[in-house]
Every structure is written in structure tokens, then in C-alpha cells.
PDB file of C-alpha atoms in Angstrom:
ATOM      1  CA  MET X   1      -0.008  -0.079   0.144  1.00  0.00           C
ATOM      2  CA  MET X   2       2.585   2.402   0.977  1.00  0.00           C
ATOM      3  CA  SER X   3       4.718   1.096  -2.137  1.00  0.00           C
ATOM      4  CA  ASP X   4       1.853   2.203  -4.423  1.00  0.00           C
ATOM      5  CA  ARG X   5       1.317   5.669  -2.789  1.00  0.00           C
ATOM      6  CA  GLY X   6       5.088   6.183  -3.259  1.00  0.00           C
ATOM      7  CA  GLY X   7       5.186   5.163  -6.838  1.00  0.00           C
ATOM      8  CA  ASN X   8       2.200   7.341  -7.755  1.00  0.00           C
ATOM      9  CA  GLN X   9       3.846  10.216  -6.248  1.00  0.00           C
ATOM     10  CA  GLN X  10       7.057   9.625  -8.174  1.00  0.00           C
ATOM     11  CA  ASN X  11       4.919   9.452 -11.456  1.00  0.00           C
ATOM     12  CA  ARG X  12       3.417  12.765 -10.598  1.00  0.00           C
ATOM     13  CA  ASN X  13       6.853  14.516 -10.056  1.00  0.00           C
ATOM     14  CA  ALA X  14       8.178  12.949 -13.193  1.00  0.00           C
ATOM     15  CA  GLN X  15       5.221  14.356 -15.315  1.00  0.00           C
ATOM     16  CA  GLY X  16       5.437  17.729 -13.490  1.00  0.00           C
ATOM     17  CA  GLY X  17       9.212  17.984 -14.459  1.00  0.00           C
ATOM     18  CA  GLN X  18       8.699  16.983 -17.815  1.00  0.00           C
ATOM     19  CA  THR X  19       5.839  19.450 -18.185  1.00  0.00           C
ATOM     20  CA  GLY X  20       8.085  22.146 -16.720  1.00  0.00           C
ATOM     21  CA  GLY X  21      10.762  21.392 -19.099  1.00  0.00           C
ATOM     22  CA  ASN X  22       8.691  21.592 -22.174  1.00  0.00           C
ATOM     23  CA  GLN X  23       7.379  25.105 -21.269  1.00  0.00           C
ATOM     24  CA  GLN X  24       8.965  28.075 -23.371  1.00  0.00           C
ATOM     25  CA  PRO X  25       9.411  31.551 -22.082  1.00  0.00           C
ATOM     26  CA  ARG X  26       6.889  33.897 -23.342  1.00  0.00           C
ATOM     27  CA  PRO X  27       8.222  36.738 -25.450  1.00  0.00           C
ATOM     28  CA  GLN X  28       7.717  40.191 -23.692  1.00  0.00           C
ATOM     29  CA  GLN X  29       5.043  42.063 -25.358  1.00  0.00           C
ATOM     30  CA  GLN X  30       5.244  45.842 -26.355  1.00  0.00           C
ATOM     31  CA  PRO X  31       2.877  48.101 -24.800  1.00  0.00           C
ATOM     32  CA  PRO X  32      -0.163  49.191 -26.757  1.00  0.00           C
ATOM     33  CA  GLY X  33       0.374  51.877 -29.110  1.00  0.00           C
ATOM     34  CA  GLN X  34       4.370  51.645 -28.965  1.00  0.00           C
ATOM     35  CA  PRO X  35       5.918  50.918 -32.313  1.00  0.00           C
ATOM     36  CA  THR X  36       8.713  48.177 -32.012  1.00  0.00           C
ATOM     37  CA  GLY X  37      12.419  49.150 -32.599  1.00  0.00           C
ATOM     38  CA  GLN X  38      12.329  47.887 -36.117  1.00  0.00           C
ATOM     39  CA  ALA X  39       9.450  50.113 -37.058  1.00  0.00           C
ATOM     40  CA  ARG X  40      11.033  53.111 -35.243  1.00  0.00           C
ATOM     41  CA  GLY X  41      14.339  52.643 -37.033  1.00  0.00           C
ATOM     42  CA  GLY X  42      12.701  52.123 -40.441  1.00  0.00           C
ATOM     43  CA  GLN X  43      10.436  55.179 -40.318  1.00  0.00           C
ATOM     44  CA  GLY X  44      11.319  57.229 -43.603  1.00  0.00           C
ATOM     45  CA  VAL X  45      11.118  60.882 -44.514  1.00  0.00           C
ATOM     46  CA  GLY X  46       7.797  60.458 -46.022  1.00  0.00           C
ATOM     47  CA  ASP X  47       6.491  58.638 -43.208  1.00  0.00           C
ATOM     48  CA  ILE X  48       7.431  61.342 -40.684  1.00  0.00           C
ATOM     49  CA  ALA X  49       6.348  64.160 -43.202  1.00  0.00           C
ATOM     50  CA  THR X  50       2.670  62.580 -43.389  1.00  0.00           C
ATOM     51  CA  SER X  51       2.437  61.823 -39.912  1.00  0.00           C
ATOM     52  CA  PRO X  52      -0.339  63.602 -37.730  1.00  0.00           C
ATOM     53  CA  THR X  53       2.196  65.288 -35.678  1.00  0.00           C
ATOM     54  CA  THR X  54       4.075  66.847 -38.387  1.00  0.00           C
ATOM     55  CA  LYS X  55       0.996  67.875 -40.292  1.00  0.00           C
ATOM     56  CA  SER X  56      -0.340  69.758 -36.928  1.00  0.00           C
ATOM     57  CA  TYR X  57       3.345  71.541 -36.667  1.00  0.00           C
ATOM     58  CA  LEU X  58       3.098  72.304 -40.537  1.00  0.00           C
ATOM     59  CA  LYS X  59      -0.490  73.903 -40.369  1.00  0.00           C
ATOM     60  CA  PHE X  60       0.472  76.001 -37.265  1.00  0.00           C
ATOM     61  CA  PHE X  61       3.614  77.495 -38.639  1.00  0.00           C
ATOM     62  CA  THR X  62       2.350  78.012 -42.325  1.00  0.00           C
ATOM     63  CA  GLY X  63      -0.444  79.964 -40.772  1.00  0.00           C
ATOM     64  CA  ILE X  64       1.806  81.983 -38.629  1.00  0.00           C
ATOM     65  CA  TYR X  65       4.295  82.830 -41.684  1.00  0.00           C
ATOM     66  CA  ALA X  66       1.261  83.842 -43.904  1.00  0.00           C
ATOM     67  CA  VAL X  67      -0.324  86.166 -41.240  1.00  0.00           C
ATOM     68  CA  VAL X  68       3.236  87.796 -40.978  1.00  0.00           C
ATOM     69  CA  GLY X  69       3.127  88.103 -45.052  1.00  0.00           C
ATOM     70  CA  LEU X  70      -0.274  89.392 -44.983  1.00  0.00           C
ATOM     71  CA  ALA X  71       0.676  91.873 -42.124  1.00  0.00           C
ATOM     72  CA  VAL X  72       3.746  93.312 -44.241  1.00  0.00           C
ATOM     73  CA  GLY X  73       2.232  93.416 -47.424  1.00  0.00           C
ATOM     74  CA  LEU X  74      -1.229  94.889 -46.497  1.00  0.00           C
ATOM     75  CA  SER X  75       0.702  97.514 -44.332  1.00  0.00           C
ATOM     76  CA  VAL X  76       2.234  98.756 -47.515  1.00  0.00           C
ATOM     77  CA  VAL X  77      -1.048  98.831 -49.476  1.00  0.00           C
ATOM     78  CA  LEU X  78      -2.827 100.843 -46.576  1.00  0.00           C
ATOM     79  CA  ILE X  79       0.040 103.429 -46.633  1.00  0.00           C
ATOM     80  CA  GLY X  80      -0.219 103.719 -50.488  1.00  0.00           C
ATOM     81  CA  VAL X  81      -3.994 103.963 -50.310  1.00  0.00           C
ATOM     82  CA  ALA X  82      -4.434 106.344 -47.404  1.00  0.00           C
ATOM     83  CA  GLY X  83      -1.077 107.361 -46.066  1.00  0.00           C
ATOM     84  CA  GLY X  84       1.623 109.988 -47.379  1.00  0.00           C
ATOM     85  CA  SER X  85       5.182 110.669 -47.445  1.00  0.00           C
ATOM     86  CA  PRO X  86       6.636 111.411 -43.969  1.00  0.00           C
ATOM     87  CA  LEU X  87       9.994 112.604 -45.500  1.00  0.00           C
ATOM     88  CA  GLU X  88      10.218 115.785 -47.507  1.00  0.00           C
ATOM     89  CA  PRO X  89      13.232 117.115 -49.293  1.00  0.00           C
ATOM     90  CA  ASP X  90      15.087 119.599 -47.337  1.00  0.00           C
ATOM     91  CA  LEU X  91      15.635 122.543 -49.875  1.00  0.00           C
ATOM     92  CA  SER X  92      16.599 126.038 -49.573  1.00  0.00           C
ATOM     93  CA  GLY X  93      13.694 128.648 -49.459  1.00  0.00           C
ATOM     94  CA  THR X  94      14.426 129.785 -52.788  1.00  0.00           C
ATOM     95  CA  VAL X  95      14.146 126.454 -54.392  1.00  0.00           C
ATOM     96  CA  GLN X  96      11.089 125.350 -52.149  1.00  0.00           C
ATOM     97  CA  ASN X  97       9.489 128.452 -53.263  1.00  0.00           C
ATOM     98  CA  ALA X  98       9.999 127.735 -57.036  1.00  0.00           C
ATOM     99  CA  LEU X  99       8.594 124.335 -56.686  1.00  0.00           C
ATOM    100  CA  ASP X 100       5.528 125.500 -54.662  1.00  0.00           C
ATOM    101  CA  GLN X 101       4.916 127.967 -57.368  1.00  0.00           C
ATOM    102  CA  ASN X 102       5.726 126.166 -60.560  1.00  0.00           C
ATOM    103  CA  VAL X 103       4.589 122.588 -59.999  1.00  0.00           C
ATOM    104  CA  ASN X 104       1.241 121.494 -58.957  1.00  0.00           C
ATOM    105  CA  ASN X 105       1.811 117.949 -57.833  1.00  0.00           C
ATOM    106  CA  VAL X 106       4.682 117.973 -55.630  1.00  0.00           C
ATOM    107  CA  ASP X 107       2.981 116.136 -53.048  1.00  0.00           C
ATOM    108  CA  ALA X 108       2.128 113.264 -55.631  1.00  0.00           C
ATOM    109  CA  ILE X 109       5.743 113.037 -56.639  1.00  0.00           C
ATOM    110  CA  LEU X 110       6.916 112.662 -53.075  1.00  0.00           C
ATOM    111  CA  GLN X 111       4.192 110.270 -52.304  1.00  0.00           C
ATOM    112  CA  GLN X 112       5.059 107.649 -54.883  1.00  0.00           C
ATOM    113  CA  MET X 113       8.732 107.906 -54.505  1.00  0.00           C
ATOM    114  CA  GLN X 114       7.994 107.061 -50.893  1.00  0.00           C
ATOM    115  CA  MET X 115       5.723 104.078 -51.895  1.00  0.00           C
ATOM    116  CA  ASN X 116       8.302 102.908 -54.440  1.00  0.00           C
ATOM    117  CA  ARG X 117      10.981 102.784 -51.606  1.00  0.00           C
ATOM    118  CA  LEU X 118       8.625 101.314 -49.052  1.00  0.00           C
ATOM    119  CA  GLY X 119       7.545  98.468 -51.495  1.00  0.00           C
ATOM    120  CA  ALA X 120      11.090  97.563 -52.639  1.00  0.00           C
ATOM    121  CA  THR X 121      12.287  97.454 -48.867  1.00  0.00           C
ATOM    122  CA  ALA X 122       9.329  95.077 -47.867  1.00  0.00           C
ATOM    123  CA  ILE X 123      10.084  92.984 -50.918  1.00  0.00           C
ATOM    124  CA  ASN X 124      13.851  92.681 -50.012  1.00  0.00           C
ATOM    125  CA  ALA X 125      13.281  92.422 -46.390  1.00  0.00           C
ATOM    126  CA  ALA X 126      10.946  89.323 -46.580  1.00  0.00           C
ATOM    127  CA  PRO X 127      13.675  86.805 -47.119  1.00  0.00           C
ATOM    128  CA  LEU X 128      15.527  88.224 -44.053  1.00  0.00           C
ATOM    129  CA  LEU X 129      12.431  88.091 -42.207  1.00  0.00           C
ATOM    130  CA  ALA X 130      11.733  84.486 -42.993  1.00  0.00           C
ATOM    131  CA  ALA X 131      15.232  83.520 -42.000  1.00  0.00           C
ATOM    132  CA  VAL X 132      14.579  84.895 -38.555  1.00  0.00           C
ATOM    133  CA  LEU X 133      11.249  83.134 -38.278  1.00  0.00           C
ATOM    134  CA  GLY X 134      13.139  79.915 -39.415  1.00  0.00           C
ATOM    135  CA  VAL X 135      15.204  80.111 -36.284  1.00  0.00           C
ATOM    136  CA  ILE X 136      12.497  80.655 -33.992  1.00  0.00           C
ATOM    137  CA  THR X 137      10.732  77.857 -35.746  1.00  0.00           C
ATOM    138  CA  GLY X 138      13.576  75.405 -35.442  1.00  0.00           C
ATOM    139  CA  GLY X 139      13.903  76.410 -31.322  1.00  0.00           C
ATOM    140  CA  TYR X 140      10.259  75.739 -30.779  1.00  0.00           C
ATOM    141  CA  VAL X 141      10.181  72.438 -32.388  1.00  0.00           C
ATOM    142  CA  GLY X 142      13.371  71.374 -30.853  1.00  0.00           C
ATOM    143  CA  SER X 143      12.236  72.265 -27.367  1.00  0.00           C
ATOM    144  CA  ARG X 144       8.606  71.168 -27.737  1.00  0.00           C
ATOM    145  CA  LEU X 145       8.367  68.076 -30.096  1.00  0.00           C
ATOM    146  CA  GLY X 146       8.867  64.884 -27.979  1.00  0.00           C
ATOM    147  CA  GLY X 147       9.862  62.797 -30.858  1.00  0.00           C
ATOM    148  CA  SER X 148      13.468  61.716 -31.975  1.00  0.00           C
ATOM    149  CA  ASP X 149      16.017  64.260 -33.370  1.00  0.00           C
ATOM    150  CA  ARG X 150      15.315  63.019 -36.912  1.00  0.00           C
ATOM    151  CA  GLU X 151      11.617  63.547 -36.699  1.00  0.00           C
ATOM    152  CA  ALA X 152      12.343  67.106 -35.119  1.00  0.00           C
ATOM    153  CA  TYR X 153      14.779  68.060 -37.881  1.00  0.00           C
ATOM    154  CA  ILE X 154      12.235  66.930 -40.723  1.00  0.00           C
ATOM    155  CA  THR X 155       9.176  68.806 -38.984  1.00  0.00           C
ATOM    156  CA  ALA X 156      11.076  71.979 -38.372  1.00  0.00           C
ATOM    157  CA  GLY X 157      12.599  72.193 -41.907  1.00  0.00           C
ATOM    158  CA  LEU X 158       9.229  71.257 -43.258  1.00  0.00           C
ATOM    159  CA  SER X 159       7.433  73.728 -41.270  1.00  0.00           C
ATOM    160  CA  ALA X 160       9.767  76.781 -41.926  1.00  0.00           C
ATOM    161  CA  GLY X 161      10.513  75.963 -45.582  1.00  0.00           C
ATOM    162  CA  VAL X 162       6.698  75.819 -46.684  1.00  0.00           C
ATOM    163  CA  GLY X 163       6.023  78.913 -44.408  1.00  0.00           C
ATOM    164  CA  SER X 164       8.827  80.928 -45.968  1.00  0.00           C
ATOM    165  CA  VAL X 165       7.875  80.147 -49.332  1.00  0.00           C
ATOM    166  CA  VAL X 166       3.964  81.486 -48.424  1.00  0.00           C
ATOM    167  CA  LEU X 167       5.426  84.507 -46.722  1.00  0.00           C
ATOM    168  CA  VAL X 168       7.941  85.624 -49.309  1.00  0.00           C
ATOM    169  CA  ALA X 169       5.133  85.179 -51.981  1.00  0.00           C
ATOM    170  CA  ILE X 170       2.395  86.934 -50.384  1.00  0.00           C
ATOM    171  CA  THR X 171       4.734  89.925 -49.278  1.00  0.00           C
ATOM    172  CA  GLY X 172       6.175  90.438 -52.721  1.00  0.00           C
ATOM    173  CA  PHE X 173       2.669  90.261 -54.337  1.00  0.00           C
ATOM    174  CA  LEU X 174       1.146  92.923 -52.094  1.00  0.00           C
ATOM    175  CA  ALA X 175       3.817  95.341 -52.059  1.00  0.00           C
ATOM    176  CA  SER X 176       4.653  95.075 -55.847  1.00  0.00           C
ATOM    177  CA  THR X 177       1.203  96.581 -56.257  1.00  0.00           C
ATOM    178  CA  GLN X 178       2.274  99.843 -54.816  1.00  0.00           C
ATOM    179  CA  ILE X 179       5.275 100.225 -57.084  1.00  0.00           C
ATOM    180  CA  ASN X 180       4.333 102.589 -59.758  1.00  0.00           C
ATOM    181  CA  PRO X 181       6.047 105.333 -61.947  1.00  0.00           C
ATOM    182  CA  VAL X 182       6.623 108.553 -60.254  1.00  0.00           C
ATOM    183  CA  PRO X 183       4.312 111.053 -61.854  1.00  0.00           C
ATOM    184  CA  GLN X 184       5.816 113.747 -64.197  1.00  0.00           C
ATOM    185  CA  PRO X 185       5.934 117.473 -62.737  1.00  0.00           C
ATOM    186  CA  GLU X 186       2.745 119.177 -63.700  1.00  0.00           C
ATOM    187  CA  LEU X 187       3.657 122.853 -64.155  1.00  0.00           C
ATOM    188  CA  ALA X 188       1.362 125.641 -63.347  1.00  0.00           C
ATOM    189  CA  GLU X 189      -0.006 128.141 -65.858  1.00  0.00           C
ATOM    190  CA  GLY X 190       2.873 130.519 -66.620  1.00  0.00           C
ATOM    191  CA  ALA X 191       5.775 128.390 -65.387  1.00  0.00           C
ATOM    192  CA  THR X 192       7.135 127.780 -68.957  1.00  0.00           C
ATOM    193  CA  GLY X 193       7.381 131.467 -69.386  1.00  0.00           C
ATOM    194  CA  THR X 194       9.224 132.223 -66.144  1.00  0.00           C
ATOM    195  CA  THR X 195      12.805 133.245 -66.439  1.00  0.00           C
ATOM    196  CA  GLY X 196      15.527 133.810 -64.045  1.00  0.00           C
ATOM    197  CA  ALA X 197      17.746 131.665 -61.762  1.00  0.00           C
ATOM    198  CA  GLN X 198      14.768 130.734 -59.257  1.00  0.00           C
ATOM    199  CA  ALA X 199      12.897 129.038 -62.064  1.00  0.00           C
ATOM    200  CA  ASP X 200      15.967 127.190 -63.229  1.00  0.00           C
ATOM    201  CA  LEU X 201      16.580 125.899 -59.658  1.00  0.00           C
ATOM    202  CA  GLY X 202      12.993 125.112 -59.047  1.00  0.00           C
ATOM    203  CA  MET X 203      12.801 122.874 -62.345  1.00  0.00           C
ATOM    204  CA  GLY X 204      16.289 121.394 -61.653  1.00  0.00           C
ATOM    205  CA  ALA X 205      15.155 120.181 -58.242  1.00  0.00           C
ATOM    206  CA  VAL X 206      11.973 118.863 -59.652  1.00  0.00           C
ATOM    207  CA  GLU X 207      13.627 116.817 -62.421  1.00  0.00           C
ATOM    208  CA  GLY X 208      16.184 115.503 -60.074  1.00  0.00           C
ATOM    209  CA  ILE X 209      13.708 114.042 -57.605  1.00  0.00           C
ATOM    210  CA  PRO X 210      12.375 110.960 -59.504  1.00  0.00           C
ATOM    211  CA  SER X 211      15.916 110.343 -61.125  1.00  0.00           C
ATOM    212  CA  ALA X 212      17.745 110.230 -57.818  1.00  0.00           C
ATOM    213  CA  ILE X 213      15.507 107.690 -55.998  1.00  0.00           C
ATOM    214  CA  LEU X 214      13.337 105.052 -57.444  1.00  0.00           C
ATOM    215  CA  ILE X 215      11.420 105.887 -60.578  1.00  0.00           C
ATOM    216  CA  GLY X 216       9.371 102.706 -60.519  1.00  0.00           C
ATOM    217  CA  GLY X 217       7.308 101.625 -63.416  1.00  0.00           C
ATOM    218  CA  THR X 218       8.173  97.645 -62.797  1.00  0.00           C
ATOM    219  CA  ASP X 219       5.953  94.945 -63.447  1.00  0.00           C
ATOM    220  CA  LEU X 220       5.760  91.834 -61.264  1.00  0.00           C
ATOM    221  CA  ALA X 221       7.937  88.966 -62.452  1.00  0.00           C
ATOM    222  CA  ALA X 222       5.620  86.191 -60.851  1.00  0.00           C
ATOM    223  CA  GLY X 223       8.322  83.426 -62.175  1.00  0.00           C
ATOM    224  CA  ASP X 224      11.171  85.088 -60.390  1.00  0.00           C
ATOM    225  CA  LEU X 225       9.166  85.770 -57.320  1.00  0.00           C
ATOM    226  CA  LEU X 226       8.086  82.057 -57.023  1.00  0.00           C
ATOM    227  CA  ILE X 227      11.567  80.827 -57.713  1.00  0.00           C
ATOM    228  CA  ASN X 228      13.052  83.233 -55.053  1.00  0.00           C
ATOM    229  CA  SER X 229      10.369  82.165 -52.631  1.00  0.00           C
ATOM    230  CA  VAL X 230      11.211  78.471 -53.151  1.00  0.00           C
ATOM    231  CA  LEU X 231      15.121  79.231 -52.756  1.00  0.00           C
ATOM    232  CA  VAL X 232      14.495  81.096 -49.602  1.00  0.00           C
ATOM    233  CA  GLY X 233      12.181  78.306 -48.328  1.00  0.00           C
ATOM    234  CA  VAL X 234      14.863  75.636 -48.882  1.00  0.00           C
ATOM    235  CA  ALA X 235      17.826  77.677 -46.963  1.00  0.00           C
ATOM    236  CA  VAL X 236      15.332  78.575 -44.140  1.00  0.00           C
ATOM    237  CA  ALA X 237      14.525  74.850 -43.931  1.00  0.00           C
ATOM    238  CA  VAL X 238      18.136  74.134 -43.466  1.00  0.00           C
ATOM    239  CA  PHE X 239      18.354  77.067 -40.748  1.00  0.00           C
ATOM    240  CA  ALA X 240      15.407  75.568 -38.831  1.00  0.00           C
ATOM    241  CA  ALA X 241      17.064  71.955 -38.624  1.00  0.00           C
ATOM    242  CA  ALA X 242      20.357  73.595 -37.483  1.00  0.00           C
ATOM    243  CA  THR X 243      18.493  75.249 -34.690  1.00  0.00           C
ATOM    244  CA  VAL X 244      16.785  72.021 -33.786  1.00  0.00           C
ATOM    245  CA  TYR X 245      20.412  70.393 -33.345  1.00  0.00           C
ATOM    246  CA  VAL X 246      21.726  73.395 -31.431  1.00  0.00           C
ATOM    247  CA  VAL X 247      18.610  73.179 -29.208  1.00  0.00           C
ATOM    248  CA  ARG X 248      18.898  69.528 -28.460  1.00  0.00           C
ATOM    249  CA  ASN X 249      22.590  69.159 -28.138  1.00  0.00           C
ATOM    250  CA  PHE X 250      23.805  72.542 -26.651  1.00  0.00           C
ATOM    251  CA  SER X 251      20.914  73.860 -24.658  1.00  0.00           C
ATOM    252  CA  PRO X 252      21.983  74.493 -21.063  1.00  0.00           C
ATOM    253  CA  GLU X 253      20.349  72.468 -18.462  1.00  0.00           C
ATOM    254  CA  ALA X 254      18.205  73.977 -15.943  1.00  0.00           C
TER     255      ALA X 254
END
């Protein structure tokens, strides 16, 4: 009786040992929603560029750059429509009197000269403004985005590049609408028959004003504006990615 009980116990131990020996360790499961190491390493540029996170940053920064371009361009338009020239030539009393007496449209000449300078300045300054915003974009993405460095580089570069194209194009189009030829002097009645040094000085000063600064009369070269916008976008994209690198590698610890 005892021998049978001992034999049964040995059989159960043997079966238990055999069952334990056949068990394989279970593979460790990834937490839900977390990609595997292979998936993270194999994520391409297109995958990052089309991800929801990158799209949200792209939409945000493109809107910001567009607002800046509209602000600059519409400011030029508003000044051209309702503003005036804040600068006047510092002429001697004799020349100024000759202008006032012999030319009817001195204010219109000065106003158009001002708008031509302002419009050209806005167009030329747009790429520089985009470069500054690109550095700000890279700093924001580098410090706020919780993804990998590669993801941050692509997100910042894409956002700053597309935004810069929009900014430069909008600013150039709006500002160019205010660049026009400077009006020709409209002489008052009897001015052509005026003789003497005062009349000569007055007419010489009026004729010298348009030729000394920006005559205008230019047309918008849409193709060149688009090419310039794309080139600026590529350059600013590199600036933004470089800023991400600086932020993530050289930012001092708090």
C-alpha cells in the first residue's frame, strides 16, 4: 500500500518535471500603441512628413508665416492708399518756393517715391524676415516636440520651408502693387515762360527728385518671385533644422 502511494507520487513528480521542461518563456509584449524597434528605425522621411504630428506643426507654422506676410504686405498697401510721405526734401527757401509756385503735383511725386522705396524695402526684407522666423521655428520644435531628433529635423525644416515660401510670395505680391512710375511734374500756368535763376533751380530740383531715387514703373515677375520664394524656403529649412540640432545638443540644463 505504501509502495503504491510512493510510486504514484514519483509518477506525478516526473510528469510535472517533464511538463515544466517543455514550457518556453513567453516573449515580452510591447505596450499598446508603442512601435517596435524595427518600426522606429525604419520610419522614412515620407512617413514622418505625413504623420499627424508633423501635419499639425506644418499647419500651425504655415498659418503664422502667412499672417506675417499679410501684415507686411497689407501695411504697405494701406500706406499707399490712405497714407502720405513722412519725409520731404530739405531744400532751400528759394528752391522750395520755386517748386510750390511752378509745380502742382509735388506731393504726389513725393508720395509715389515713398511708396516705391517702401515697397522695394518690403520685398527685399521678406527673405531676411523668413530667416529669423526659421530660427524661431527650429527652437520651438526642438524644445517642444517629444519625438526623435530625426523627426524634429524634418518637422522643423518642412514647417519653416513651406512657411517661408508663403511669406515671401504674399509679401512680394502685395508690396509690388504699390510700386508705380513717379508722376511727371505738372507745371503751373505760366511756369514755362518764367525766366531767371529761381525758375531754373526749381525745375532742376523737380527733375532731379525722380531720377535720384526709384523711378518705378516695374512689373511683377511672378516666375522670379516664385523661384526666389522656393530658394528662400530651402535655405530657411536648413536653418530651422540646424537650430533644432543646437537646441537639443547645446541647450544648458535648467
